Amino acid sequence: KAGTTRNFKVWRGDESGGDLTDYQVQVNEGEVVLDVIHRLQATEAPDLACRWNCKAGKCGSCSMEINGMPRLGCMTRMSTFDENETVTITPLRTFPIIRDLVTDVSFNYEKARETPAFAPPEELKPGEYRMQQVDVERSQEFRKCIECFLCQNTCHVVRDHEENKESFSGPRYFIRAAELDMHPLDAKTDRKEYAQASQGLGYCNITKCCTEVCPEHIKITDNAIIPMKERVVDRRYDPVVWLGSKIFRR
Ligand code: SF4
Ligand code: F3S
Ligand code: FES
């Protein structure tokens, strides 16, 4: 089937500012938003900057906002939009702009570096680590993370609050804490304490927006954040969990 010409608005600019630019682009059957960006680069906008790598939803590079929703460009089919609809493509809002659709996501790498690494008991040598299959399976979900940072981008705690970034690690690192908390050989750090004291777990008021945008369908809020909040609540006062327990547990 022959392609149709569709209307797009793409944010163009750099750290000093920018604007939406109108484009008309041919879209063929089965194409995704990243195909449209590649066609633009091959035709009228050869200097359009966009990060991508796998085009298979696995590298986590092509994160962008499509009609205001945080999405992977390579996994968003053009068939999900009405033929007459203008599709607006903008960079992730939470991170500083480098150019066009490319943002500086180093906030996330800093938070990753701050998280204490997995540390098994000292008496165990490599090759002596043993764990039950059930423990392997418990945290398997969290290891599906492709580090697209869509959850980090969408979380309202940092989305429009630059000032919270220093004390808030974000949902991607809450699942890392939960993963290590479930690891029977992670011996050195109390991950629940750490999440509360250093990762800013208390800022999260379980809005679940992170879970909604996760392309790997990781149940970030239900399976990582809430269990960690529930387990720290005995030791530290957390108004959200306290309120939740009043409303839901009578
Ligand atoms: Fe992306 Fe999901 Fe990982 Fe967040 S948890 S970085 S949304 S894959
Ligand atoms: Fe943010 Fe997810 Fe909590 S969006 S507020 S980390 S539930
Ligand atoms: Fe790899 Fe989209 S290009 S996830």
PDB file of C-alpha atoms and ligand atoms in Angstrom:
ATOM      1  CA  LYS A   1       0.000   0.000   0.000  1.00  0.00           C
ATOM      2  CA  ALA A   2       1.316   3.430  -0.925  1.00  0.00           C
ATOM      3  CA  GLY A   3       2.283   5.710   1.924  1.00  0.00           C
ATOM      4  CA  THR A   4       0.362   8.742   3.057  1.00  0.00           C
ATOM      5  CA  THR A   5       1.711  12.198   3.831  1.00  0.00           C
ATOM      6  CA  ARG A   6       1.294  13.022   7.503  1.00  0.00           C
ATOM      7  CA  ASN A   7       1.898  16.136   9.592  1.00  0.00           C
ATOM      8  CA  PHE A   8       4.567  16.314  12.266  1.00  0.00           C
ATOM      9  CA  LYS A   9       5.908  18.887  14.664  1.00  0.00           C
ATOM     10  CA  VAL A  10       9.442  18.233  15.832  1.00  0.00           C
ATOM     11  CA  TRP A  11      11.259  20.226  18.488  1.00  0.00           C
ATOM     12  CA  ARG A  12      14.476  21.691  17.098  1.00  0.00           C
ATOM     13  CA  GLY A  13      16.990  23.609  19.146  1.00  0.00           C
ATOM     14  CA  ASP A  14      19.705  23.378  21.757  1.00  0.00           C
ATOM     15  CA  GLU A  15      20.369  24.444  25.340  1.00  0.00           C
ATOM     16  CA  SER A  16      19.864  28.086  24.435  1.00  0.00           C
ATOM     17  CA  GLY A  17      16.308  27.482  23.225  1.00  0.00           C
ATOM     18  CA  GLY A  18      14.264  26.118  20.369  1.00  0.00           C
ATOM     19  CA  ASP A  19      10.882  25.658  18.799  1.00  0.00           C
ATOM     20  CA  LEU A  20       8.556  23.196  17.102  1.00  0.00           C
ATOM     21  CA  THR A  21       9.158  22.892  13.377  1.00  0.00           C
ATOM     22  CA  ASP A  22       6.431  21.659  11.000  1.00  0.00           C
ATOM     23  CA  TYR A  23       7.207  18.817   8.615  1.00  0.00           C
ATOM     24  CA  GLN A  24       5.181  16.784   6.150  1.00  0.00           C
ATOM     25  CA  VAL A  25       6.562  13.285   5.898  1.00  0.00           C
ATOM     26  CA  GLN A  26       5.514  10.201   3.974  1.00  0.00           C
ATOM     27  CA  VAL A  27       4.533   7.344   6.270  1.00  0.00           C
ATOM     28  CA  ASN A  28       4.322   3.775   4.998  1.00  0.00           C
ATOM     29  CA  GLU A  29       2.385   0.881   6.414  1.00  0.00           C
ATOM     30  CA  GLY A  30       3.966  -0.740   9.467  1.00  0.00           C
ATOM     31  CA  GLU A  31       6.273   2.167  10.238  1.00  0.00           C
ATOM     32  CA  VAL A  32       7.150   3.511  13.671  1.00  0.00           C
ATOM     33  CA  VAL A  33       7.965   7.061  14.772  1.00  0.00           C
ATOM     34  CA  LEU A  34      11.715   6.379  14.529  1.00  0.00           C
ATOM     35  CA  ASP A  35      11.253   5.516  10.809  1.00  0.00           C
ATOM     36  CA  VAL A  36       9.746   8.964  10.324  1.00  0.00           C
ATOM     37  CA  ILE A  37      12.730  10.580  12.035  1.00  0.00           C
ATOM     38  CA  HIS A  38      15.105   8.604   9.821  1.00  0.00           C
ATOM     39  CA  ARG A  39      13.169   9.686   6.719  1.00  0.00           C
ATOM     40  CA  LEU A  40      13.419  13.302   7.845  1.00  0.00           C
ATOM     41  CA  GLN A  41      17.166  12.907   8.316  1.00  0.00           C
ATOM     42  CA  ALA A  42      17.451  11.380   4.845  1.00  0.00           C
ATOM     43  CA  THR A  43      15.490  14.225   3.245  1.00  0.00           C
ATOM     44  CA  GLU A  44      14.830  17.741   4.484  1.00  0.00           C
ATOM     45  CA  ALA A  45      16.404  17.654   7.973  1.00  0.00           C
ATOM     46  CA  PRO A  46      19.799  15.915   7.686  1.00  0.00           C
ATOM     47  CA  ASP A  47      21.022  17.668  10.833  1.00  0.00           C
ATOM     48  CA  LEU A  48      18.129  16.508  13.059  1.00  0.00           C
ATOM     49  CA  ALA A  49      19.735  14.977  16.161  1.00  0.00           C
ATOM     50  CA  CYS A  50      18.194  11.826  17.619  1.00  0.00           C
ATOM     51  CA  ARG A  51      19.687   9.036  19.722  1.00  0.00           C
ATOM     52  CA  TRP A  52      18.909   5.455  18.739  1.00  0.00           C
ATOM     53  CA  ASN A  53      20.638   2.138  18.356  1.00  0.00           C
ATOM     54  CA  CYS A  54      18.677  -1.119  18.164  1.00  0.00           C
ATOM     55  CA  LYS A  55      15.292  -0.213  16.650  1.00  0.00           C
ATOM     56  CA  ALA A  56      13.942  -3.191  18.590  1.00  0.00           C
ATOM     57  CA  GLY A  57      12.939  -1.739  21.961  1.00  0.00           C
ATOM     58  CA  LYS A  58      15.982  -3.156  23.700  1.00  0.00           C
ATOM     59  CA  CYS A  59      18.737  -0.536  23.898  1.00  0.00           C
ATOM     60  CA  GLY A  60      16.686   2.183  25.590  1.00  0.00           C
ATOM     61  CA  SER A  61      18.241   4.974  23.491  1.00  0.00           C
ATOM     62  CA  CYS A  62      15.320   6.366  21.508  1.00  0.00           C
ATOM     63  CA  SER A  63      13.349   7.770  24.442  1.00  0.00           C
ATOM     64  CA  MET A  64      11.346  10.863  23.486  1.00  0.00           C
ATOM     65  CA  GLU A  65       7.954  12.428  24.106  1.00  0.00           C
ATOM     66  CA  ILE A  66       5.332  11.753  21.473  1.00  0.00           C
ATOM     67  CA  ASN A  67       2.220  13.889  21.797  1.00  0.00           C
ATOM     68  CA  GLY A  68       3.429  14.614  25.320  1.00  0.00           C
ATOM     69  CA  MET A  69       3.736  10.955  26.314  1.00  0.00           C
ATOM     70  CA  PRO A  70       7.152   9.499  27.182  1.00  0.00           C
ATOM     71  CA  ARG A  71       7.679   6.693  24.632  1.00  0.00           C
ATOM     72  CA  LEU A  72      10.303   4.748  22.720  1.00  0.00           C
ATOM     73  CA  GLY A  73      10.356   6.085  19.161  1.00  0.00           C
ATOM     74  CA  CYS A  74      11.135   2.646  17.762  1.00  0.00           C
ATOM     75  CA  MET A  75       8.196   0.984  19.509  1.00  0.00           C
ATOM     76  CA  THR A  76       5.521   3.570  18.737  1.00  0.00           C
ATOM     77  CA  ARG A  77       3.639   2.541  15.612  1.00  0.00           C
ATOM     78  CA  MET A  78       2.326   5.267  13.362  1.00  0.00           C
ATOM     79  CA  SER A  79      -0.893   3.249  13.081  1.00  0.00           C
ATOM     80  CA  THR A  80      -1.726   4.260  16.669  1.00  0.00           C
ATOM     81  CA  PHE A  81      -2.415   7.807  15.452  1.00  0.00           C
ATOM     82  CA  ASP A  82      -5.278   9.096  13.386  1.00  0.00           C
ATOM     83  CA  GLU A  83      -4.241   9.831   9.766  1.00  0.00           C
ATOM     84  CA  ASN A  84      -5.195  13.496  10.148  1.00  0.00           C
ATOM     85  CA  GLU A  85      -3.584  13.917  13.523  1.00  0.00           C
ATOM     86  CA  THR A  86      -0.441  16.033  13.818  1.00  0.00           C
ATOM     87  CA  VAL A  87       2.159  14.023  15.719  1.00  0.00           C
ATOM     88  CA  THR A  88       4.333  16.144  17.982  1.00  0.00           C
ATOM     89  CA  ILE A  89       7.796  14.861  18.871  1.00  0.00           C
ATOM     90  CA  THR A  90       9.748  16.535  21.668  1.00  0.00           C
ATOM     91  CA  PRO A  91      12.806  15.638  23.759  1.00  0.00           C
ATOM     92  CA  LEU A  92      12.545  14.227  27.303  1.00  0.00           C
ATOM     93  CA  ARG A  93      11.575  17.143  29.503  1.00  0.00           C
ATOM     94  CA  THR A  94      13.321  16.209  32.748  1.00  0.00           C
ATOM     95  CA  PHE A  95      16.881  16.228  31.410  1.00  0.00           C
ATOM     96  CA  PRO A  96      18.960  19.066  29.941  1.00  0.00           C
ATOM     97  CA  ILE A  97      18.794  19.491  26.171  1.00  0.00           C
ATOM     98  CA  ILE A  98      21.892  18.790  24.115  1.00  0.00           C
ATOM     99  CA  ARG A  99      20.330  19.224  20.679  1.00  0.00           C
ATOM    100  CA  ASP A 100      16.926  18.524  19.105  1.00  0.00           C
ATOM    101  CA  LEU A 101      15.701  15.191  20.517  1.00  0.00           C
ATOM    102  CA  VAL A 102      18.930  14.396  22.358  1.00  0.00           C
ATOM    103  CA  THR A 103      19.084  15.097  26.093  1.00  0.00           C
ATOM    104  CA  ASP A 104      21.852  14.760  28.634  1.00  0.00           C
ATOM    105  CA  VAL A 105      20.789  11.804  30.785  1.00  0.00           C
ATOM    106  CA  SER A 106      23.870  11.801  33.011  1.00  0.00           C
ATOM    107  CA  PHE A 107      21.660  12.471  36.074  1.00  0.00           C
ATOM    108  CA  ASN A 108      20.788   8.781  35.850  1.00  0.00           C
ATOM    109  CA  TYR A 109      24.387   7.642  35.662  1.00  0.00           C
ATOM    110  CA  GLU A 110      25.221   9.726  38.719  1.00  0.00           C
ATOM    111  CA  LYS A 111      22.401   8.053  40.645  1.00  0.00           C
ATOM    112  CA  ALA A 112      23.623   4.649  39.468  1.00  0.00           C
ATOM    113  CA  ARG A 113      27.130   5.409  40.702  1.00  0.00           C
ATOM    114  CA  GLU A 114      25.820   6.495  44.105  1.00  0.00           C
ATOM    115  CA  THR A 115      24.056   3.156  44.647  1.00  0.00           C
ATOM    116  CA  PRO A 116      26.341   0.789  46.615  1.00  0.00           C
ATOM    117  CA  ALA A 117      27.308  -2.166  44.427  1.00  0.00           C
ATOM    118  CA  PHE A 118      26.243  -5.753  45.087  1.00  0.00           C
ATOM    119  CA  ALA A 119      28.541  -7.067  47.818  1.00  0.00           C
ATOM    120  CA  PRO A 120      28.430 -10.762  48.800  1.00  0.00           C
ATOM    121  CA  PRO A 121      29.652 -12.043  52.199  1.00  0.00           C
ATOM    122  CA  GLU A 122      33.447 -11.755  52.383  1.00  0.00           C
ATOM    123  CA  GLU A 123      33.999 -15.427  53.209  1.00  0.00           C
ATOM    124  CA  LEU A 124      32.488 -16.480  49.885  1.00  0.00           C
ATOM    125  CA  LYS A 125      34.858 -16.704  46.945  1.00  0.00           C
ATOM    126  CA  PRO A 126      33.724 -16.241  43.350  1.00  0.00           C
ATOM    127  CA  GLY A 127      32.311 -19.581  42.237  1.00  0.00           C
ATOM    128  CA  GLU A 128      30.900 -20.287  45.685  1.00  0.00           C
ATOM    129  CA  TYR A 129      27.817 -18.114  45.339  1.00  0.00           C
ATOM    130  CA  ARG A 130      24.678 -20.228  45.677  1.00  0.00           C
ATOM    131  CA  MET A 131      21.082 -19.123  45.655  1.00  0.00           C
ATOM    132  CA  GLN A 132      17.690 -20.759  45.344  1.00  0.00           C
ATOM    133  CA  GLN A 133      15.843 -20.599  42.034  1.00  0.00           C
ATOM    134  CA  VAL A 134      12.915 -18.930  43.805  1.00  0.00           C
ATOM    135  CA  ASP A 135      15.215 -16.052  44.829  1.00  0.00           C
ATOM    136  CA  VAL A 136      16.507 -15.751  41.273  1.00  0.00           C
ATOM    137  CA  GLU A 137      12.961 -15.472  39.991  1.00  0.00           C
ATOM    138  CA  ARG A 138      11.818 -12.892  42.516  1.00  0.00           C
ATOM    139  CA  SER A 139      14.025 -10.154  41.134  1.00  0.00           C
ATOM    140  CA  GLN A 140      14.010 -11.285  37.495  1.00  0.00           C
ATOM    141  CA  GLU A 141      11.376  -8.693  36.606  1.00  0.00           C
ATOM    142  CA  PHE A 142      13.657  -5.822  37.627  1.00  0.00           C
ATOM    143  CA  ARG A 143      16.517  -7.072  35.489  1.00  0.00           C
ATOM    144  CA  LYS A 144      14.420  -6.552  32.370  1.00  0.00           C
ATOM    145  CA  CYS A 145      15.095  -2.804  32.700  1.00  0.00           C
ATOM    146  CA  ILE A 146      16.570  -1.401  29.454  1.00  0.00           C
ATOM    147  CA  GLU A 147      17.540   1.932  31.071  1.00  0.00           C
ATOM    148  CA  CYS A 148      15.416   4.006  28.765  1.00  0.00           C
ATOM    149  CA  PHE A 149      14.825   6.413  31.685  1.00  0.00           C
ATOM    150  CA  LEU A 150      11.224   7.011  30.634  1.00  0.00           C
ATOM    151  CA  CYS A 151      10.208   6.363  34.246  1.00  0.00           C
ATOM    152  CA  GLN A 152      12.799   8.845  35.493  1.00  0.00           C
ATOM    153  CA  ASN A 153      11.576  11.391  32.962  1.00  0.00           C
ATOM    154  CA  THR A 154       7.920  11.032  33.849  1.00  0.00           C
ATOM    155  CA  CYS A 155       8.133  11.083  37.653  1.00  0.00           C
ATOM    156  CA  HIS A 156       6.643  14.364  38.867  1.00  0.00           C
ATOM    157  CA  VAL A 157       9.075  14.525  41.786  1.00  0.00           C
ATOM    158  CA  VAL A 158      11.822  15.609  39.370  1.00  0.00           C
ATOM    159  CA  ARG A 159       9.967  16.414  36.124  1.00  0.00           C
ATOM    160  CA  ASP A 160       9.476  20.069  36.944  1.00  0.00           C
ATOM    161  CA  HIS A 161      11.546  20.177  40.092  1.00  0.00           C
ATOM    162  CA  GLU A 162      15.218  20.533  39.397  1.00  0.00           C
ATOM    163  CA  GLU A 163      15.698  21.182  43.105  1.00  0.00           C
ATOM    164  CA  ASN A 164      14.613  17.616  43.991  1.00  0.00           C
ATOM    165  CA  LYS A 165      17.162  15.924  41.761  1.00  0.00           C
ATOM    166  CA  GLU A 166      19.934  15.949  44.295  1.00  0.00           C
ATOM    167  CA  SER A 167      17.985  14.020  46.917  1.00  0.00           C
ATOM    168  CA  PHE A 168      15.836  11.786  44.677  1.00  0.00           C
ATOM    169  CA  SER A 169      17.233   8.812  42.769  1.00  0.00           C
ATOM    170  CA  GLY A 170      14.002   7.960  40.941  1.00  0.00           C
ATOM    171  CA  PRO A 171      12.047   4.807  40.082  1.00  0.00           C
ATOM    172  CA  ARG A 172      14.786   3.150  38.029  1.00  0.00           C
ATOM    173  CA  TYR A 173      17.037   3.108  41.112  1.00  0.00           C
ATOM    174  CA  PHE A 174      14.236   2.077  43.441  1.00  0.00           C
ATOM    175  CA  ILE A 175      13.895  -1.110  41.395  1.00  0.00           C
ATOM    176  CA  ARG A 176      17.655  -1.594  41.626  1.00  0.00           C
ATOM    177  CA  ALA A 177      17.429  -1.238  45.418  1.00  0.00           C
ATOM    178  CA  ALA A 178      14.498  -3.670  45.527  1.00  0.00           C
ATOM    179  CA  GLU A 179      16.369  -6.142  43.316  1.00  0.00           C
ATOM    180  CA  LEU A 180      19.380  -6.119  45.645  1.00  0.00           C
ATOM    181  CA  ASP A 181      17.128  -6.181  48.705  1.00  0.00           C
ATOM    182  CA  MET A 182      15.707  -9.483  47.409  1.00  0.00           C
ATOM    183  CA  HIS A 183      19.187 -10.888  46.754  1.00  0.00           C
ATOM    184  CA  PRO A 184      20.057 -13.371  49.525  1.00  0.00           C
ATOM    185  CA  LEU A 185      23.804 -12.793  49.049  1.00  0.00           C
ATOM    186  CA  ASP A 186      23.771  -8.997  49.159  1.00  0.00           C
ATOM    187  CA  ALA A 187      25.274  -8.643  52.590  1.00  0.00           C
ATOM    188  CA  LYS A 188      26.651  -5.172  53.194  1.00  0.00           C
ATOM    189  CA  THR A 189      23.864  -2.633  52.700  1.00  0.00           C
ATOM    190  CA  ASP A 190      20.385  -2.513  54.174  1.00  0.00           C
ATOM    191  CA  ARG A 191      18.696  -1.515  50.910  1.00  0.00           C
ATOM    192  CA  LYS A 192      15.430  -0.436  52.530  1.00  0.00           C
ATOM    193  CA  GLU A 193      17.261   1.888  54.884  1.00  0.00           C
ATOM    194  CA  TYR A 194      19.419   3.143  52.065  1.00  0.00           C
ATOM    195  CA  ALA A 195      16.423   3.835  49.810  1.00  0.00           C
ATOM    196  CA  GLN A 196      14.793   5.830  52.558  1.00  0.00           C
ATOM    197  CA  ALA A 197      17.847   7.652  53.858  1.00  0.00           C
ATOM    198  CA  SER A 198      19.773   8.319  50.630  1.00  0.00           C
ATOM    199  CA  GLN A 199      17.607   7.666  47.567  1.00  0.00           C
ATOM    200  CA  GLY A 200      14.652   9.816  48.593  1.00  0.00           C
ATOM    201  CA  LEU A 201      12.075   7.014  48.658  1.00  0.00           C
ATOM    202  CA  GLY A 202       9.905   9.192  50.905  1.00  0.00           C
ATOM    203  CA  TYR A 203       9.389  11.734  48.095  1.00  0.00           C
ATOM    204  CA  CYS A 204       7.494   9.114  46.087  1.00  0.00           C
ATOM    205  CA  ASN A 205       3.775   9.332  46.686  1.00  0.00           C
ATOM    206  CA  ILE A 206       3.027   6.237  44.603  1.00  0.00           C
ATOM    207  CA  THR A 207       1.340   7.967  41.668  1.00  0.00           C
ATOM    208  CA  LYS A 208       2.385   4.994  39.465  1.00  0.00           C
ATOM    209  CA  CYS A 209       3.162   7.191  36.428  1.00  0.00           C
ATOM    210  CA  CYS A 210       6.544   5.444  36.224  1.00  0.00           C
ATOM    211  CA  THR A 211       4.869   2.038  35.942  1.00  0.00           C
ATOM    212  CA  GLU A 212       2.518   3.313  33.233  1.00  0.00           C
ATOM    213  CA  VAL A 213       5.324   4.405  30.897  1.00  0.00           C
ATOM    214  CA  CYS A 214       7.710   1.469  31.401  1.00  0.00           C
ATOM    215  CA  PRO A 215       8.146  -0.254  28.019  1.00  0.00           C
ATOM    216  CA  GLU A 216       9.214  -3.459  29.789  1.00  0.00           C
ATOM    217  CA  HIS A 217       5.999  -3.443  31.855  1.00  0.00           C
ATOM    218  CA  ILE A 218       7.934  -3.664  35.096  1.00  0.00           C
ATOM    219  CA  LYS A 219       5.530  -3.145  37.994  1.00  0.00           C
ATOM    220  CA  ILE A 220       7.807  -0.534  39.511  1.00  0.00           C
ATOM    221  CA  THR A 221       5.358   0.838  42.056  1.00  0.00           C
ATOM    222  CA  ASP A 222       3.585  -2.333  43.167  1.00  0.00           C
ATOM    223  CA  ASN A 223       6.520  -4.728  43.187  1.00  0.00           C
ATOM    224  CA  ALA A 224       9.445  -2.500  44.186  1.00  0.00           C
ATOM    225  CA  ILE A 225       8.403   0.815  45.709  1.00  0.00           C
ATOM    226  CA  ILE A 226       5.410  -0.185  47.834  1.00  0.00           C
ATOM    227  CA  PRO A 227       7.065  -3.278  49.368  1.00  0.00           C
ATOM    228  CA  MET A 228      10.112  -1.163  50.271  1.00  0.00           C
ATOM    229  CA  LYS A 229       7.941   1.583  51.746  1.00  0.00           C
ATOM    230  CA  GLU A 230       5.891  -0.918  53.723  1.00  0.00           C
ATOM    231  CA  ARG A 231       8.945  -2.477  55.226  1.00  0.00           C
ATOM    232  CA  VAL A 232      10.526   0.785  56.303  1.00  0.00           C
ATOM    233  CA  VAL A 233       7.352   2.216  57.733  1.00  0.00           C
ATOM    234  CA  ASP A 234       7.836   0.386  61.014  1.00  0.00           C
ATOM    235  CA  ARG A 235      11.044   2.262  61.544  1.00  0.00           C
ATOM    236  CA  ARG A 236      10.373   5.556  59.832  1.00  0.00           C
ATOM    237  CA  TYR A 237       7.218   7.543  59.504  1.00  0.00           C
ATOM    238  CA  ASP A 238       6.002   7.761  55.910  1.00  0.00           C
ATOM    239  CA  PRO A 239       2.719   9.690  55.589  1.00  0.00           C
ATOM    240  CA  VAL A 240       1.730   8.091  52.277  1.00  0.00           C
ATOM    241  CA  VAL A 241       1.937   4.546  53.569  1.00  0.00           C
ATOM    242  CA  TRP A 242       0.326   5.576  56.847  1.00  0.00           C
ATOM    243  CA  LEU A 243      -2.597   7.140  54.990  1.00  0.00           C
ATOM    244  CA  GLY A 244      -2.830   4.112  52.681  1.00  0.00           C
ATOM    245  CA  SER A 245      -3.043   1.827  55.663  1.00  0.00           C
ATOM    246  CA  LYS A 246      -5.840   3.930  57.189  1.00  0.00           C
ATOM    247  CA  ILE A 247      -7.887   4.016  53.992  1.00  0.00           C
ATOM    248  CA  PHE A 248      -7.457   0.509  52.641  1.00  0.00           C
ATOM    249  CA  ARG A 249      -6.956  -1.763  55.608  1.00  0.00           C
ATOM    250  CA  ARG A 250      -9.984  -1.393  57.814  1.00  0.00           C
TER     251      ARG A 250
HETATM  252 FE1  SF4 B   1      12.847   2.214  31.297  1.00  0.00          FE
HETATM  253 FE2  SF4 B   1      11.223   0.653  32.768  1.00  0.00          FE
HETATM  254 FE3  SF4 B   1      13.869   0.638  33.207  1.00  0.00          FE
HETATM  255 FE4  SF4 B   1      12.420   2.779  33.881  1.00  0.00          FE
HETATM  256  S1  SF4 B   1      12.257   0.710  34.766  1.00  0.00           S
HETATM  257  S2  SF4 B   1      14.405   2.801  32.846  1.00  0.00           S
HETATM  258  S3  SF4 B   1      10.877   2.821  32.248  1.00  0.00           S
HETATM  259  S4  SF4 B   1      12.810  -0.036  31.352  1.00  0.00           S
HETATM  260 FE1  F3S B   2       7.427   8.902  40.874  1.00  0.00          FE
HETATM  261 FE2  F3S B   2       6.719   6.415  40.334  1.00  0.00          FE
HETATM  262 FE3  F3S B   2       6.673   7.288  42.783  1.00  0.00          FE
HETATM  263  S1  F3S B   2       6.236   8.222  39.139  1.00  0.00           S
HETATM  264  S2  F3S B   2       6.130   9.413  42.595  1.00  0.00           S
HETATM  265  S3  F3S B   2       8.445   7.085  41.535  1.00  0.00           S
HETATM  266  S4  F3S B   2       5.247   5.886  41.871  1.00  0.00           S
HETATM  267 FE1  FES B   3      16.790   0.864  20.874  1.00  0.00          FE
HETATM  268 FE2  FES B   3      14.533   2.247  20.432  1.00  0.00          FE
HETATM  269  S1  FES B   3      16.349   2.255  19.249  1.00  0.00           S
HETATM  270  S2  FES B   3      15.043   1.041  22.163  1.00  0.00           S
END
